[in-house]
C-alpha cells in the first residue's frame, strides 16, 4: 500500500467522480483508475461501486476512508517533524544601517535555525509585497496606511546633516536647521520618500527660510560624493551615518528636538508572519 494510492482514494471519495479527482490531482483519469484498482487488489475489497452514471463508495470504502485520512495526516506530521523551519523574508532599505545589524544579531541568537532572507526595495514595493504575501515583514518609515498591512511601531530614527568636511559648521557638535539657510539642499524626489522630504523642507520653512535646491539627488553615494566637492547639504539617518566612511563629508546632529522619522515593522493584517514574536523581541533587544 502506497501513500500515493491512499491520496488518490481519498480524492475520489471526496469527489465521487474519477474525472474531477484526476483534475484535482493534476494527472490523467486512467492513472487514478489504475492506482485505485491496485489498491483494491491489495486489500482484497472493492472500494467504489462504479456505474456509467455514478460512483458510490462501498461499505469497505467507507470504513477505509477515515483510516486513510489518518495515515496521510500522520505522514504530513512526519514530514513536518524533520523539515527545516520556514525562513523569514524581510524587506529592508539602505538607511537602516547599524539598526539592521543589531536586529539580525539578536534574532540569530534567539532563533539560530531560522534562515533570514533580506530584500532591499523601495518603500512602496516593500508594502505591496507584504500585502501580497511575498514578504513576511518589512522595515518602513512613516508610511501611509496600505490595505491588508499593519505597521507595528519600533523606534525613532534621528537624522543628521551631511556637510562638506571643510565647511565651518562641520566642526560643530550640533547645529540648528536655521544655520543651513543659504546652503543648497540635495534631497530625493518627494514621490520617492514623501515623509522624509516633507519633514526636512517643513523644518527649513519653520526656521524661516526656503532651502535653495541643490543638484538632483541620485543615490546617496552619489550625493555624498558631490557634497565632498562643493557647498551642499543633505540628511542621513544617524544609524546609517555610523557605518558610512566618507572622509570628505561630516555628519552633524541637529540641535534638540532634532529631526526624526519613526521606523515600524509592516506585516500582514490578516496572517501574522512566522517568528513574528521573536523578530519583535530582537527589535527590542537591539536598543538595549
PDB file of C-alpha atoms in Angstrom:
ATOM      1  CA  UNK A   1       0.000   0.000   0.000  1.00  0.00           C
ATOM      2  CA  UNK A   2       1.441   3.368  -1.054  1.00  0.00           C
ATOM      3  CA  UNK A   3       0.707   6.861   0.218  1.00  0.00           C
ATOM      4  CA  UNK A   4       0.014   7.849  -3.381  1.00  0.00           C
ATOM      5  CA  UNK A   5      -2.738   5.226  -3.607  1.00  0.00           C
ATOM      6  CA  UNK A   6      -4.331   6.466  -0.386  1.00  0.00           C
ATOM      7  CA  UNK A   7      -4.166  10.058  -1.652  1.00  0.00           C
ATOM      8  CA  UNK A   8      -5.943   9.049  -4.878  1.00  0.00           C
ATOM      9  CA  UNK A   9      -8.519   7.052  -2.906  1.00  0.00           C
ATOM     10  CA  UNK A  10      -9.355   9.947  -0.574  1.00  0.00           C
ATOM     11  CA  UNK A  11      -9.668  12.367  -3.504  1.00  0.00           C
ATOM     12  CA  UNK A  12     -12.053  10.066  -5.398  1.00  0.00           C
ATOM     13  CA  UNK A  13     -14.035   9.511  -2.195  1.00  0.00           C
ATOM     14  CA  UNK A  14     -14.458  13.271  -1.786  1.00  0.00           C
ATOM     15  CA  UNK A  15     -15.380  13.922  -5.411  1.00  0.00           C
ATOM     16  CA  UNK A  16     -17.253  10.665  -6.174  1.00  0.00           C
ATOM     17  CA  UNK A  17     -16.096  11.237  -9.723  1.00  0.00           C
ATOM     18  CA  UNK A  18     -12.881   9.907 -11.253  1.00  0.00           C
ATOM     19  CA  UNK A  19     -12.596  12.759 -13.764  1.00  0.00           C
ATOM     20  CA  UNK A  20     -12.889  15.520 -11.168  1.00  0.00           C
ATOM     21  CA  UNK A  21     -10.480  13.667  -8.880  1.00  0.00           C
ATOM     22  CA  UNK A  22      -7.929  13.494 -11.699  1.00  0.00           C
ATOM     23  CA  UNK A  23      -8.298  17.255 -12.269  1.00  0.00           C
ATOM     24  CA  UNK A  24      -7.643  17.955  -8.593  1.00  0.00           C
ATOM     25  CA  UNK A  25      -4.602  15.703  -8.648  1.00  0.00           C
ATOM     26  CA  UNK A  26      -3.362  17.159 -11.965  1.00  0.00           C
ATOM     27  CA  UNK A  27      -2.997  13.728 -13.553  1.00  0.00           C
ATOM     28  CA  UNK A  28      -4.884  11.764 -16.193  1.00  0.00           C
ATOM     29  CA  UNK A  29      -8.001   9.845 -15.201  1.00  0.00           C
ATOM     30  CA  UNK A  30      -6.572   6.487 -16.282  1.00  0.00           C
ATOM     31  CA  UNK A  31      -3.741   6.831 -13.731  1.00  0.00           C
ATOM     32  CA  UNK A  32      -6.258   7.381 -10.938  1.00  0.00           C
ATOM     33  CA  UNK A  33      -8.321   4.353 -12.003  1.00  0.00           C
ATOM     34  CA  UNK A  34      -5.229   2.147 -12.254  1.00  0.00           C
ATOM     35  CA  UNK A  35      -3.975   3.045  -8.750  1.00  0.00           C
ATOM     36  CA  UNK A  36      -7.414   2.539  -7.194  1.00  0.00           C
ATOM     37  CA  UNK A  37      -7.627  -0.886  -8.841  1.00  0.00           C
ATOM     38  CA  UNK A  38      -4.194  -1.832  -7.497  1.00  0.00           C
ATOM     39  CA  UNK A  39      -5.250  -0.726  -4.017  1.00  0.00           C
ATOM     40  CA  UNK A  40      -8.444  -2.788  -4.245  1.00  0.00           C
ATOM     41  CA  UNK A  41      -6.478  -5.884  -5.321  1.00  0.00           C
ATOM     42  CA  UNK A  42      -4.045  -5.449  -2.462  1.00  0.00           C
ATOM     43  CA  UNK A  43      -6.814  -5.019   0.095  1.00  0.00           C
ATOM     44  CA  UNK A  44      -8.980  -7.714  -1.429  1.00  0.00           C
ATOM     45  CA  UNK A  45     -12.059  -5.481  -1.428  1.00  0.00           C
ATOM     46  CA  UNK A  46     -13.872  -3.154  -3.813  1.00  0.00           C
ATOM     47  CA  UNK A  47     -13.812   0.417  -2.551  1.00  0.00           C
ATOM     48  CA  UNK A  48     -16.153   2.024  -5.088  1.00  0.00           C
ATOM     49  CA  UNK A  49     -19.297   0.886  -6.816  1.00  0.00           C
ATOM     50  CA  UNK A  50     -18.904   2.177 -10.362  1.00  0.00           C
ATOM     51  CA  UNK A  51     -21.652   2.585 -12.916  1.00  0.00           C
ATOM     52  CA  UNK A  52     -21.670   4.622 -16.147  1.00  0.00           C
ATOM     53  CA  UNK A  53     -23.682   7.319 -14.364  1.00  0.00           C
ATOM     54  CA  UNK A  54     -22.298   7.490 -10.863  1.00  0.00           C
ATOM     55  CA  UNK A  55     -19.620   6.419  -8.404  1.00  0.00           C
ATOM     56  CA  UNK A  56     -20.532   5.355  -4.885  1.00  0.00           C
ATOM     57  CA  UNK A  57     -18.406   4.180  -2.007  1.00  0.00           C
ATOM     58  CA  UNK A  58     -18.849   0.616  -0.860  1.00  0.00           C
ATOM     59  CA  UNK A  59     -19.069  -0.312   2.817  1.00  0.00           C
ATOM     60  CA  UNK A  60     -15.373  -1.258   2.675  1.00  0.00           C
ATOM     61  CA  UNK A  61     -14.533   2.121   1.167  1.00  0.00           C
ATOM     62  CA  UNK A  62     -16.437   3.941   3.891  1.00  0.00           C
ATOM     63  CA  UNK A  63     -14.524   2.013   6.563  1.00  0.00           C
ATOM     64  CA  UNK A  64     -11.204   2.740   4.862  1.00  0.00           C
ATOM     65  CA  UNK A  65     -11.770   6.489   4.384  1.00  0.00           C
ATOM     66  CA  UNK A  66     -11.131   7.701   7.984  1.00  0.00           C
ATOM     67  CA  UNK A  67      -8.155   5.360   8.312  1.00  0.00           C
ATOM     68  CA  UNK A  68      -6.660   6.597   5.035  1.00  0.00           C
ATOM     69  CA  UNK A  69      -7.062  10.208   6.132  1.00  0.00           C
ATOM     70  CA  UNK A  70      -5.367   9.394   9.449  1.00  0.00           C
ATOM     71  CA  UNK A  71      -2.424   7.759   7.646  1.00  0.00           C
ATOM     72  CA  UNK A  72      -2.000  10.757   5.321  1.00  0.00           C
ATOM     73  CA  UNK A  73      -2.193  13.177   8.251  1.00  0.00           C
ATOM     74  CA  UNK A  74       0.453  11.161  10.114  1.00  0.00           C
ATOM     75  CA  UNK A  75       2.664  11.265   7.023  1.00  0.00           C
ATOM     76  CA  UNK A  76       2.302  15.055   6.893  1.00  0.00           C
ATOM     77  CA  UNK A  77       3.271  15.318  10.561  1.00  0.00           C
ATOM     78  CA  UNK A  78       6.297  13.130   9.966  1.00  0.00           C
ATOM     79  CA  UNK A  79       7.455  15.363   7.101  1.00  0.00           C
ATOM     80  CA  UNK A  80       6.921  18.473   9.209  1.00  0.00           C
ATOM     81  CA  UNK A  81       8.923  16.998  12.090  1.00  0.00           C
ATOM     82  CA  UNK A  82      12.089  16.782  10.013  1.00  0.00           C
ATOM     83  CA  UNK A  83      11.524  19.706   7.650  1.00  0.00           C
ATOM     84  CA  UNK A  84      13.700  22.784   8.204  1.00  0.00           C
ATOM     85  CA  UNK A  85      11.859  25.684   9.877  1.00  0.00           C
ATOM     86  CA  UNK A  86      10.351  28.197   7.483  1.00  0.00           C
ATOM     87  CA  UNK A  87      12.594  31.151   6.813  1.00  0.00           C
ATOM     88  CA  UNK A  88      11.793  34.810   7.208  1.00  0.00           C
ATOM     89  CA  UNK A  89      11.642  37.155   4.204  1.00  0.00           C
ATOM     90  CA  UNK A  90      12.227  40.743   5.296  1.00  0.00           C
ATOM     91  CA  UNK A  91      12.123  43.929   3.240  1.00  0.00           C
ATOM     92  CA  UNK A  92      14.815  46.475   4.095  1.00  0.00           C
ATOM     93  CA  UNK A  93      16.269  49.796   2.979  1.00  0.00           C
ATOM     94  CA  UNK A  94      19.857  51.028   2.962  1.00  0.00           C
ATOM     95  CA  UNK A  95      19.190  53.680   5.619  1.00  0.00           C
ATOM     96  CA  UNK A  96      18.703  51.131   8.406  1.00  0.00           C
ATOM     97  CA  UNK A  97      22.450  50.972   8.932  1.00  0.00           C
ATOM     98  CA  UNK A  98      23.504  49.710  12.355  1.00  0.00           C
ATOM     99  CA  UNK A  99      19.895  49.021  13.354  1.00  0.00           C
ATOM    100  CA  UNK A 100      19.646  46.131  10.899  1.00  0.00           C
ATOM    101  CA  UNK A 101      22.905  44.519  12.011  1.00  0.00           C
ATOM    102  CA  UNK A 102      21.825  44.579  15.643  1.00  0.00           C
ATOM    103  CA  UNK A 103      18.335  43.222  14.922  1.00  0.00           C
ATOM    104  CA  UNK A 104      19.725  40.359  12.837  1.00  0.00           C
ATOM    105  CA  UNK A 105      22.295  39.514  15.519  1.00  0.00           C
ATOM    106  CA  UNK A 106      19.611  39.450  18.219  1.00  0.00           C
ATOM    107  CA  UNK A 107      17.272  37.362  16.044  1.00  0.00           C
ATOM    108  CA  UNK A 108      20.007  34.831  15.215  1.00  0.00           C
ATOM    109  CA  UNK A 109      20.720  34.477  18.924  1.00  0.00           C
ATOM    110  CA  UNK A 110      17.061  33.704  19.659  1.00  0.00           C
ATOM    111  CA  UNK A 111      16.325  31.593  16.545  1.00  0.00           C
ATOM    112  CA  UNK A 112      19.643  30.217  15.236  1.00  0.00           C
ATOM    113  CA  UNK A 113      17.974  27.651  12.934  1.00  0.00           C
ATOM    114  CA  UNK A 114      15.709  30.120  11.137  1.00  0.00           C
ATOM    115  CA  UNK A 115      17.174  31.482   7.890  1.00  0.00           C
ATOM    116  CA  UNK A 116      16.570  35.147   7.085  1.00  0.00           C
ATOM    117  CA  UNK A 117      16.420  36.477   3.526  1.00  0.00           C
ATOM    118  CA  UNK A 118      16.699  40.237   3.000  1.00  0.00           C
ATOM    119  CA  UNK A 119      15.206  42.239   0.125  1.00  0.00           C
ATOM    120  CA  UNK A 120      16.267  45.862  -0.351  1.00  0.00           C
ATOM    121  CA  UNK A 121      13.350  47.541  -2.121  1.00  0.00           C
ATOM    122  CA  UNK A 122      11.606  50.928  -2.408  1.00  0.00           C
ATOM    123  CA  UNK A 123       9.087  51.527   0.368  1.00  0.00           C
ATOM    124  CA  UNK A 124       6.020  51.190  -1.868  1.00  0.00           C
ATOM    125  CA  UNK A 125       7.212  47.857  -3.215  1.00  0.00           C
ATOM    126  CA  UNK A 126       8.019  46.600   0.277  1.00  0.00           C
ATOM    127  CA  UNK A 127       4.457  47.331   1.387  1.00  0.00           C
ATOM    128  CA  UNK A 128       2.957  45.797  -1.762  1.00  0.00           C
ATOM    129  CA  UNK A 129       4.932  42.598  -1.267  1.00  0.00           C
ATOM    130  CA  UNK A 130       3.891  42.330   2.385  1.00  0.00           C
ATOM    131  CA  UNK A 131       0.249  42.790   1.342  1.00  0.00           C
ATOM    132  CA  UNK A 132       0.658  40.150  -1.373  1.00  0.00           C
ATOM    133  CA  UNK A 133       2.390  37.616   0.882  1.00  0.00           C
ATOM    134  CA  UNK A 134       5.722  37.806  -0.956  1.00  0.00           C
ATOM    135  CA  UNK A 135       7.433  39.250   2.131  1.00  0.00           C
ATOM    136  CA  UNK A 136       6.795  38.203   5.733  1.00  0.00           C
ATOM    137  CA  UNK A 137       7.698  41.638   7.109  1.00  0.00           C
ATOM    138  CA  UNK A 138       9.351  44.890   6.092  1.00  0.00           C
ATOM    139  CA  UNK A 139      11.015  47.771   7.883  1.00  0.00           C
ATOM    140  CA  UNK A 140       9.352  51.055   6.894  1.00  0.00           C
ATOM    141  CA  UNK A 141       9.405  54.687   7.988  1.00  0.00           C
ATOM    142  CA  UNK A 142       6.366  56.945   8.383  1.00  0.00           C
ATOM    143  CA  UNK A 143       4.391  55.356   5.543  1.00  0.00           C
ATOM    144  CA  UNK A 144       0.779  55.912   4.532  1.00  0.00           C
ATOM    145  CA  UNK A 145      -1.585  53.062   5.513  1.00  0.00           C
ATOM    146  CA  UNK A 146      -1.936  50.272   2.937  1.00  0.00           C
ATOM    147  CA  UNK A 147      -4.929  47.877   2.806  1.00  0.00           C
ATOM    148  CA  UNK A 148      -4.072  44.489   4.251  1.00  0.00           C
ATOM    149  CA  UNK A 149      -0.960  45.736   6.084  1.00  0.00           C
ATOM    150  CA  UNK A 150      -0.465  46.889   9.656  1.00  0.00           C
ATOM    151  CA  UNK A 151       2.642  48.702  10.879  1.00  0.00           C
ATOM    152  CA  UNK A 152       3.980  47.926  14.344  1.00  0.00           C
ATOM    153  CA  UNK A 153       5.993  50.833  15.844  1.00  0.00           C
ATOM    154  CA  UNK A 154       9.629  50.098  16.633  1.00  0.00           C
ATOM    155  CA  UNK A 155      11.911  53.097  17.241  1.00  0.00           C
ATOM    156  CA  UNK A 156      12.503  56.745  16.210  1.00  0.00           C
ATOM    157  CA  UNK A 157      15.266  57.265  13.631  1.00  0.00           C
ATOM    158  CA  UNK A 158      17.058  60.618  14.093  1.00  0.00           C
ATOM    159  CA  UNK A 159      18.504  62.431  11.097  1.00  0.00           C
ATOM    160  CA  UNK A 160      21.859  64.175  10.893  1.00  0.00           C
ATOM    161  CA  UNK A 161      23.080  66.781   8.433  1.00  0.00           C
ATOM    162  CA  UNK A 162      25.696  65.706   5.901  1.00  0.00           C
ATOM    163  CA  UNK A 163      28.039  68.630   5.093  1.00  0.00           C
ATOM    164  CA  UNK A 164      31.384  69.120   3.368  1.00  0.00           C
ATOM    165  CA  UNK A 165      34.082  68.295   5.911  1.00  0.00           C
ATOM    166  CA  UNK A 166      35.685  71.667   5.123  1.00  0.00           C
ATOM    167  CA  UNK A 167      32.548  73.703   5.902  1.00  0.00           C
ATOM    168  CA  UNK A 168      32.701  75.819   9.093  1.00  0.00           C
ATOM    169  CA  UNK A 169      29.618  74.053  10.507  1.00  0.00           C
ATOM    170  CA  UNK A 170      31.264  70.640  10.118  1.00  0.00           C
ATOM    171  CA  UNK A 171      33.325  71.091  13.296  1.00  0.00           C
ATOM    172  CA  UNK A 172      30.275  71.870  15.464  1.00  0.00           C
ATOM    173  CA  UNK A 173      28.964  69.185  17.887  1.00  0.00           C
ATOM    174  CA  UNK A 174      25.429  70.058  16.754  1.00  0.00           C
ATOM    175  CA  UNK A 175      23.689  72.619  14.590  1.00  0.00           C
ATOM    176  CA  UNK A 176      20.314  74.260  14.210  1.00  0.00           C
ATOM    177  CA  UNK A 177      18.387  73.914  10.963  1.00  0.00           C
ATOM    178  CA  UNK A 178      18.377  77.722  10.603  1.00  0.00           C
ATOM    179  CA  UNK A 179      22.174  77.719  10.290  1.00  0.00           C
ATOM    180  CA  UNK A 180      21.869  75.913   6.971  1.00  0.00           C
ATOM    181  CA  UNK A 181      19.938  78.758   5.312  1.00  0.00           C
ATOM    182  CA  UNK A 182      21.522  79.697   2.016  1.00  0.00           C
ATOM    183  CA  UNK A 183      23.271  76.356   1.596  1.00  0.00           C
ATOM    184  CA  UNK A 184      21.763  74.285  -1.266  1.00  0.00           C
ATOM    185  CA  UNK A 185      19.843  71.208  -0.166  1.00  0.00           C
ATOM    186  CA  UNK A 186      20.022  67.949  -2.118  1.00  0.00           C
ATOM    187  CA  UNK A 187      17.110  65.568  -1.458  1.00  0.00           C
ATOM    188  CA  UNK A 188      15.461  62.696  -3.262  1.00  0.00           C
ATOM    189  CA  UNK A 189      12.280  63.498  -5.177  1.00  0.00           C
ATOM    190  CA  UNK A 190       9.234  63.696  -2.947  1.00  0.00           C
ATOM    191  CA  UNK A 191       7.495  60.789  -4.701  1.00  0.00           C
ATOM    192  CA  UNK A 192      10.359  58.531  -3.588  1.00  0.00           C
ATOM    193  CA  UNK A 193      10.124  59.433   0.099  1.00  0.00           C
ATOM    194  CA  UNK A 194       7.361  61.942   0.905  1.00  0.00           C
ATOM    195  CA  UNK A 195       7.709  61.636   4.685  1.00  0.00           C
ATOM    196  CA  UNK A 196      11.413  62.498   4.604  1.00  0.00           C
ATOM    197  CA  UNK A 197      11.104  65.367   2.140  1.00  0.00           C
ATOM    198  CA  UNK A 198       8.144  66.891   3.972  1.00  0.00           C
ATOM    199  CA  UNK A 199       9.965  66.664   7.306  1.00  0.00           C
ATOM    200  CA  UNK A 200      13.159  68.334   6.103  1.00  0.00           C
ATOM    201  CA  UNK A 201      11.564  71.013   3.929  1.00  0.00           C
ATOM    202  CA  UNK A 202       8.989  71.718   6.643  1.00  0.00           C
ATOM    203  CA  UNK A 203      11.738  72.140   9.247  1.00  0.00           C
ATOM    204  CA  UNK A 204      13.502  74.646   6.974  1.00  0.00           C
ATOM    205  CA  UNK A 205      10.307  76.615   6.472  1.00  0.00           C
ATOM    206  CA  UNK A 206       9.638  76.640  10.226  1.00  0.00           C
ATOM    207  CA  UNK A 207      13.167  78.010  10.660  1.00  0.00           C
ATOM    208  CA  UNK A 208      12.252  80.890   8.347  1.00  0.00           C
ATOM    209  CA  UNK A 209      13.834  80.000   5.027  1.00  0.00           C
ATOM    210  CA  UNK A 210      13.212  78.127   1.810  1.00  0.00           C
ATOM    211  CA  UNK A 211      16.220  75.869   1.078  1.00  0.00           C
ATOM    212  CA  UNK A 212      17.829  76.531  -2.321  1.00  0.00           C
ATOM    213  CA  UNK A 213      17.595  73.334  -4.369  1.00  0.00           C
ATOM    214  CA  UNK A 214      20.849  71.516  -4.922  1.00  0.00           C
ATOM    215  CA  UNK A 215      21.606  69.163  -7.804  1.00  0.00           C
ATOM    216  CA  UNK A 216      19.087  66.380  -8.411  1.00  0.00           C
ATOM    217  CA  UNK A 217      19.781  63.577  -5.981  1.00  0.00           C
ATOM    218  CA  UNK A 218      20.508  60.121  -7.361  1.00  0.00           C
ATOM    219  CA  UNK A 219      21.871  57.518  -4.978  1.00  0.00           C
ATOM    220  CA  UNK A 220      23.050  58.546  -1.515  1.00  0.00           C
ATOM    221  CA  UNK A 221      26.579  57.571  -2.502  1.00  0.00           C
ATOM    222  CA  UNK A 222      26.494  59.984  -5.445  1.00  0.00           C
ATOM    223  CA  UNK A 223      25.063  62.751  -3.285  1.00  0.00           C
ATOM    224  CA  UNK A 224      27.773  62.331  -0.653  1.00  0.00           C
ATOM    225  CA  UNK A 225      30.442  62.334  -3.351  1.00  0.00           C
ATOM    226  CA  UNK A 226      29.044  65.645  -4.629  1.00  0.00           C
ATOM    227  CA  UNK A 227      28.898  67.109  -1.115  1.00  0.00           C
ATOM    228  CA  UNK A 228      32.569  66.308  -0.745  1.00  0.00           C
ATOM    229  CA  UNK A 229      33.400  68.657  -3.627  1.00  0.00           C
ATOM    230  CA  UNK A 230      31.036  71.651  -3.205  1.00  0.00           C
ATOM    231  CA  UNK A 231      28.971  73.560  -0.595  1.00  0.00           C
ATOM    232  CA  UNK A 232      25.841  71.426  -0.258  1.00  0.00           C
ATOM    233  CA  UNK A 233      23.942  69.524   2.387  1.00  0.00           C
ATOM    234  CA  UNK A 234      21.552  66.632   2.765  1.00  0.00           C
ATOM    235  CA  UNK A 235      20.225  64.471   5.587  1.00  0.00           C
ATOM    236  CA  UNK A 236      21.213  60.929   6.535  1.00  0.00           C
ATOM    237  CA  UNK A 237      19.788  58.632   9.169  1.00  0.00           C
ATOM    238  CA  UNK A 238      22.107  58.685  12.161  1.00  0.00           C
ATOM    239  CA  UNK A 239      22.122  54.873  12.310  1.00  0.00           C
ATOM    240  CA  UNK A 240      23.311  54.762   8.707  1.00  0.00           C
ATOM    241  CA  UNK A 241      25.837  57.582   9.127  1.00  0.00           C
ATOM    242  CA  UNK A 242      27.642  55.495  11.756  1.00  0.00           C
ATOM    243  CA  UNK A 243      28.544  52.873   9.158  1.00  0.00           C
ATOM    244  CA  UNK A 244      29.461  55.275   6.355  1.00  0.00           C
ATOM    245  CA  UNK A 245      33.095  56.121   5.680  1.00  0.00           C
ATOM    246  CA  UNK A 246      33.367  59.366   3.778  1.00  0.00           C
ATOM    247  CA  UNK A 247      36.381  61.460   4.858  1.00  0.00           C
ATOM    248  CA  UNK A 248      35.262  64.477   2.805  1.00  0.00           C
ATOM    249  CA  UNK A 249      31.818  64.545   4.445  1.00  0.00           C
ATOM    250  CA  UNK A 250      30.935  65.397   8.047  1.00  0.00           C
ATOM    251  CA  UNK A 251      27.760  64.149   9.758  1.00  0.00           C
ATOM    252  CA  UNK A 252      26.494  66.648  12.315  1.00  0.00           C
ATOM    253  CA  UNK A 253      23.491  66.078  14.644  1.00  0.00           C
ATOM    254  CA  UNK A 254      20.681  68.616  14.738  1.00  0.00           C
ATOM    255  CA  UNK A 255      20.101  70.565  17.927  1.00  0.00           C
ATOM    256  CA  UNK A 256      17.201  69.288  20.064  1.00  0.00           C
ATOM    257  CA  UNK A 257      14.453  68.493  19.401  1.00  0.00           C
ATOM    258  CA  UNK A 258      16.155  67.460  16.162  1.00  0.00           C
ATOM    259  CA  UNK A 259      14.630  65.729  13.168  1.00  0.00           C
ATOM    260  CA  UNK A 260      13.475  62.093  13.237  1.00  0.00           C
ATOM    261  CA  UNK A 261      11.157  59.660  11.476  1.00  0.00           C
ATOM    262  CA  UNK A 262       9.585  56.672  13.181  1.00  0.00           C
ATOM    263  CA  UNK A 263      10.547  53.192  11.989  1.00  0.00           C
ATOM    264  CA  UNK A 264       7.993  50.403  12.068  1.00  0.00           C
ATOM    265  CA  UNK A 265       7.587  46.786  11.021  1.00  0.00           C
ATOM    266  CA  UNK A 266       4.994  46.205   8.292  1.00  0.00           C
ATOM    267  CA  UNK A 267       3.254  42.814   8.479  1.00  0.00           C
ATOM    268  CA  UNK A 268       0.095  41.275   7.070  1.00  0.00           C
ATOM    269  CA  UNK A 269      -3.026  42.464   8.863  1.00  0.00           C
ATOM    270  CA  UNK A 270      -4.725  39.102   8.319  1.00  0.00           C
ATOM    271  CA  UNK A 271      -1.995  36.494   8.867  1.00  0.00           C
ATOM    272  CA  UNK A 272       0.897  37.159  11.271  1.00  0.00           C
ATOM    273  CA  UNK A 273       4.203  36.024   9.752  1.00  0.00           C
ATOM    274  CA  UNK A 274       6.172  33.127  11.240  1.00  0.00           C
ATOM    275  CA  UNK A 275       8.505  34.035  14.092  1.00  0.00           C
ATOM    276  CA  UNK A 276       6.908  37.499  14.498  1.00  0.00           C
ATOM    277  CA  UNK A 277       7.211  37.464  18.294  1.00  0.00           C
ATOM    278  CA  UNK A 278      10.879  36.512  18.046  1.00  0.00           C
ATOM    279  CA  UNK A 279      11.549  39.240  15.496  1.00  0.00           C
ATOM    280  CA  UNK A 280       9.860  41.866  17.678  1.00  0.00           C
ATOM    281  CA  UNK A 281      11.920  40.756  20.677  1.00  0.00           C
ATOM    282  CA  UNK A 282      15.037  41.091  18.529  1.00  0.00           C
ATOM    283  CA  UNK A 283      13.981  44.626  17.594  1.00  0.00           C
ATOM    284  CA  UNK A 284      13.632  45.426  21.300  1.00  0.00           C
ATOM    285  CA  UNK A 285      16.953  43.776  22.098  1.00  0.00           C
ATOM    286  CA  UNK A 286      18.903  45.928  19.668  1.00  0.00           C
ATOM    287  CA  UNK A 287      18.031  49.050  21.623  1.00  0.00           C
ATOM    288  CA  UNK A 288      19.384  47.670  24.896  1.00  0.00           C
TER     289      UNK A 288
END
